[in-house]
Amino acid sequence: MPPSKKRKPDNSVHALNVFTIRTFDSMKDNELDFLKFFDDVRPFIFEELQLQLEEKKAIKWYAVVQATLTRTTQENDVEYITPHFRSNCVVELMENTIAEHLESAFKKIQNSFEEFTQRGSGWTLEKILKLELNIAKYQPLSPSNYIPLPKKLTDKKAILNIKNEDQKCFVWCLLAHKLKIDYKKNANSIHHYIPHESEIKLGNVKCPVPVTNISTLEKLNNVRINVFGFEDEIFPLYVSSREDLDCINLLYISNEERQHYCLIRNFSRLIGDLSKHKSTAHICYRCLHRFCRETCYKSI
């Protein structure tokens, strides 16, 4: 059963990047409907995320659903497996994003289950067992100067990482998107962008620019900006509510000392290893689900 709405004391140790797990069991012995299961656990998960965000100020989390699947072999034997279906990791900085991120997590889990059972393997759902909510404290540092990209990201050839020695990486990324300097002309060199610095309006926001101020800078510069994090996988940090066709996608990377904005020049290529399709995909920035046709993407 889902945990009681009454808050229980949490005596576990919360270290940076250490996830604690809250388990939400199925309320029915033979639950076979993912949507009904999500409806049952939604209020409890929402409350837990609210409480954790209030306590830790910033959190990252993902959900995992475990289910039992069966199939009949050619010898008429019944096989059982208990696979896990995982959502993307997301970061919560503000309470008003929880509901939207929760729905995206449910959609990702549902899609993963459907993809698994539609491969012609003959597996059918026997029972949904539980959902595990994994939560860790998120401690973003202020973005500053240049950080080399991990090889996994460099090999994608989808990111422009400007070599700055100041704290204005956000400004240089916006200008790089605007100027579109060719890679062959050393687009990662800051000298291309310094003469245009005054074209970016910061208002009262000071560099280094925190993610929580992105919406303010969108309004000042009349642009649409999304920000994504990376910790072994890409996950959304801030997804714009604007609907401009032109979209600036930034990557927020870190090491033990500092964090840094990079410009994502080809988002489809960046997360392309998640898909078997080699052609350009249309990506939902909120759930990172891939669509082969733009019409399908726009219908969600």
XYZ file of C-alpha atoms in Angstrom:
300
model
C 0.000 0.000 0.000
C 1.142 3.603 -0.516
C 2.607 5.193 2.599
C 0.356 7.085 4.948
C -0.135 10.773 4.276
C 1.183 11.375 7.777
C 4.857 12.280 7.503
C 7.155 9.694 9.061
C 10.528 10.661 10.537
C 13.337 10.165 8.046
C 16.506 9.114 9.823
C 18.490 8.157 6.730
C 21.671 9.977 5.766
C 21.300 12.271 2.745
C 24.617 12.778 0.980
C 25.056 14.486 -2.370
C 24.218 12.120 -5.256
C 22.997 9.412 -2.839
C 19.428 8.429 -3.635
C 16.964 7.413 -0.960
C 14.065 5.183 -1.984
C 10.384 5.412 -1.082
C 8.294 2.414 -2.129
C 4.642 2.602 -3.207
C 3.047 -0.849 -3.464
C 0.110 -1.641 -5.694
C -3.188 -1.170 -3.871
C -4.668 -4.194 -5.676
C -3.464 -7.791 -5.661
C -3.881 -8.120 -9.418
C -3.415 -4.611 -10.796
C -3.173 -4.816 -14.595
C -3.729 -1.189 -15.586
C -0.813 1.235 -15.495
C -3.078 4.282 -15.694
C -5.165 3.171 -12.702
C -2.006 2.353 -10.773
C -0.631 5.828 -11.492
C -3.930 7.382 -10.381
C -3.674 5.490 -7.083
C -0.100 6.485 -6.257
C -0.043 9.997 -7.781
C -1.166 11.957 -4.664
C 1.287 10.119 -2.406
C 4.225 10.646 -4.759
C 3.296 14.287 -5.285
C 3.200 14.880 -1.540
C 6.529 13.126 -1.022
C 8.191 15.249 -3.693
C 6.721 18.405 -2.158
C 8.047 17.484 1.278
C 11.480 16.540 -0.029
C 11.729 19.751 -2.056
C 10.742 21.842 0.959
C 13.322 20.045 3.089
C 16.231 19.941 0.625
C 15.456 23.107 -1.434
C 16.447 21.328 -4.667
C 16.077 17.641 -5.547
C 16.578 15.218 -8.402
C 14.436 12.125 -8.729
C 13.309 9.279 -10.930
C 10.689 6.555 -10.641
C 10.923 2.822 -11.333
C 7.936 0.498 -11.716
C 8.416 -3.227 -11.208
C 5.929 -5.651 -12.745
C 5.520 -9.373 -13.288
C 5.178 -10.547 -16.897
C 4.439 -14.045 -18.176
C 4.495 -15.977 -21.417
C 3.818 -19.533 -22.514
C 6.646 -21.424 -24.170
C 6.342 -23.854 -27.070
C 6.441 -26.645 -24.484
C 3.398 -25.057 -22.744
C 5.501 -24.045 -19.762
C 4.859 -20.644 -18.182
C 7.827 -18.292 -17.800
C 7.924 -15.343 -15.392
C 10.071 -12.209 -15.377
C 10.011 -9.058 -13.227
C 11.447 -6.238 -15.357
C 11.852 -2.644 -14.193
C 10.517 0.297 -16.203
C 12.287 3.565 -15.391
C 11.482 7.225 -15.924
C 14.068 9.843 -16.810
C 15.858 11.615 -13.986
C 14.525 15.144 -13.451
C 15.448 18.050 -11.213
C 12.944 20.009 -9.141
C 13.886 23.568 -8.258
C 10.339 24.904 -7.872
C 7.139 23.284 -6.620
C 5.085 24.331 -9.639
C 6.984 21.918 -11.917
C 6.300 18.760 -9.894
C 2.926 17.869 -11.419
C 4.185 18.258 -14.977
C 7.347 16.249 -14.320
C 5.309 13.530 -12.631
C 3.050 13.124 -15.659
C 6.110 12.961 -17.930
C 7.590 10.255 -15.696
C 4.392 8.201 -15.881
C 4.285 8.597 -19.658
C 7.917 7.464 -20.004
C 7.273 4.367 -17.863
C 4.112 3.515 -19.817
C 5.950 3.912 -23.135
C 8.823 1.724 -21.930
C 6.384 -1.018 -20.930
C 4.545 -0.843 -24.263
C 7.791 -0.958 -26.235
C 8.901 -3.999 -24.230
C 5.676 -5.957 -24.794
C 5.306 -5.004 -28.464
C 8.564 -6.573 -29.597
C 6.864 -9.852 -30.460
C 8.320 -11.669 -27.474
C 4.923 -12.851 -26.230
C 5.215 -11.323 -22.759
C 1.960 -10.204 -21.122
C 1.367 -8.294 -17.910
C 0.598 -10.499 -14.916
C 0.699 -7.860 -12.179
C 2.077 -4.415 -11.343
C 4.069 -4.848 -8.146
C 5.306 -1.465 -6.965
C 6.778 1.914 -7.781
C 10.072 3.021 -6.269
C 10.661 6.763 -5.985
C 14.390 7.572 -5.919
C 15.228 11.027 -4.541
C 18.530 12.812 -3.900
C 19.501 16.309 -2.874
C 20.546 18.430 -5.853
C 23.203 21.061 -5.249
C 23.765 23.137 -8.375
C 26.814 25.350 -8.276
C 26.928 28.664 -10.091
C 27.928 28.180 -13.734
C 31.344 29.650 -14.413
C 34.203 29.040 -16.812
C 35.113 26.303 -19.262
C 34.832 22.609 -18.366
C 35.847 19.901 -20.883
C 32.981 17.675 -21.958
C 32.932 13.967 -21.087
C 34.022 11.821 -24.045
C 30.518 10.367 -24.311
C 29.195 13.847 -25.103
C 32.136 14.998 -27.217
C 31.711 12.016 -29.524
C 28.166 13.126 -30.281
C 29.453 16.242 -32.089
C 26.228 17.943 -31.066
C 27.473 20.431 -28.456
C 29.399 23.684 -28.708
C 31.555 24.144 -25.609
C 32.913 27.701 -25.565
C 36.310 28.148 -23.901
C 35.677 31.083 -21.590
C 37.695 32.085 -18.534
C 35.006 34.339 -17.064
C 31.552 33.622 -15.625
C 29.576 34.599 -18.724
C 29.133 31.197 -20.360
C 25.356 31.760 -20.515
C 25.833 34.984 -22.497
C 28.316 33.400 -24.891
C 25.957 30.466 -25.527
C 23.079 32.757 -26.475
C 25.337 34.676 -28.827
C 26.683 31.448 -30.328
C 23.125 30.392 -31.116
C 22.465 33.771 -32.701
C 25.675 34.066 -34.736
C 25.955 30.388 -35.751
C 29.720 30.425 -36.297
C 30.903 27.385 -38.260
C 32.770 24.717 -36.274
C 35.611 24.935 -38.785
C 36.157 28.570 -37.782
C 36.852 27.699 -34.132
C 33.312 28.403 -32.985
C 34.329 27.564 -29.419
C 36.674 30.575 -29.296
C 35.299 33.420 -27.206
C 36.715 36.118 -29.512
C 33.752 35.615 -31.882
C 31.292 36.688 -29.212
C 32.921 39.409 -27.115
C 32.133 42.203 -29.646
C 28.423 41.261 -29.442
C 28.129 40.997 -25.654
C 25.866 44.056 -25.356
C 23.238 42.330 -27.534
C 22.230 40.090 -24.618
C 20.082 41.764 -21.956
C 20.619 40.653 -18.371
C 18.623 43.289 -16.486
C 19.254 42.801 -12.765
C 20.468 39.215 -13.230
C 24.176 38.845 -12.576
C 26.610 36.358 -14.048
C 27.006 33.513 -13.383
C 23.340 33.004 -14.319
C 21.477 30.484 -12.121
C 18.888 28.217 -13.743
C 16.171 29.801 -11.602
C 16.610 33.091 -13.498
C 16.237 31.645 -16.997
C 12.567 32.619 -17.344
C 13.431 36.251 -16.550
C 16.099 36.321 -19.251
C 13.737 34.719 -21.753
C 11.400 37.683 -21.350
C 14.193 40.257 -21.527
C 15.631 38.787 -24.730
C 12.394 37.474 -26.260
C 13.804 33.968 -26.705
C 12.865 30.422 -25.778
C 15.447 28.594 -23.661
C 15.588 25.024 -22.344
C 18.279 23.776 -19.970
C 19.334 20.139 -19.570
C 21.602 18.429 -17.080
C 23.844 15.411 -17.534
C 24.722 12.683 -15.043
C 25.264 9.580 -17.183
C 22.092 10.594 -19.030
C 20.421 13.759 -20.279
C 17.564 15.105 -18.165
C 15.566 18.372 -18.207
C 16.419 21.076 -15.682
C 14.256 23.843 -17.115
C 11.781 23.559 -20.001
C 10.386 26.799 -21.347
C 6.659 27.476 -21.468
C 7.169 29.669 -24.546
C 6.173 28.368 -27.971
C 8.688 30.158 -30.195
C 9.779 28.028 -33.145
C 13.403 28.996 -32.577
C 14.601 27.297 -29.413
C 17.921 27.625 -27.574
C 18.906 24.388 -25.825
C 21.647 24.601 -23.211
C 23.555 21.855 -21.436
C 24.477 22.427 -17.791
C 27.547 20.316 -16.958
C 29.610 20.099 -13.791
C 32.697 18.767 -12.101
C 33.680 18.822 -8.438
C 34.538 22.532 -8.513
C 32.192 24.326 -10.879
C 29.433 24.156 -13.459
C 29.221 25.458 -16.991
C 26.687 26.137 -19.773
C 27.235 24.711 -23.263
C 25.141 25.215 -26.388
C 23.357 22.152 -27.763
C 23.426 22.564 -31.533
C 21.785 19.266 -32.451
C 19.459 17.906 -29.779
C 18.283 14.931 -31.824
C 21.867 13.785 -32.348
C 22.696 14.324 -28.676
C 20.179 11.763 -27.448
C 20.157 9.675 -30.621
C 21.754 6.673 -28.935
C 18.495 6.149 -27.083
C 16.797 5.238 -30.345
C 17.414 2.591 -32.986
C 16.222 5.022 -35.651
C 19.089 6.657 -37.526
C 16.976 9.376 -39.121
C 16.315 12.716 -37.444
C 13.835 12.382 -34.586
C 11.474 14.964 -33.117
C 12.045 15.151 -29.382
C 9.660 16.121 -26.606
C 11.839 18.300 -24.379
C 9.810 17.426 -21.279
C 9.825 13.629 -21.390
C 12.636 13.153 -23.975
C 10.445 10.721 -25.897
C 11.346 10.417 -29.573
C 8.894 10.716 -32.461
C 9.691 9.792 -36.042
C 7.128 12.244 -37.419
C 6.632 15.854 -36.400
C 2.843 15.459 -36.568
C 2.964 12.814 -33.820
C 5.189 15.020 -31.684
C 2.862 18.024 -31.987
C -0.190 15.965 -31.059
C 0.977 15.272 -27.501
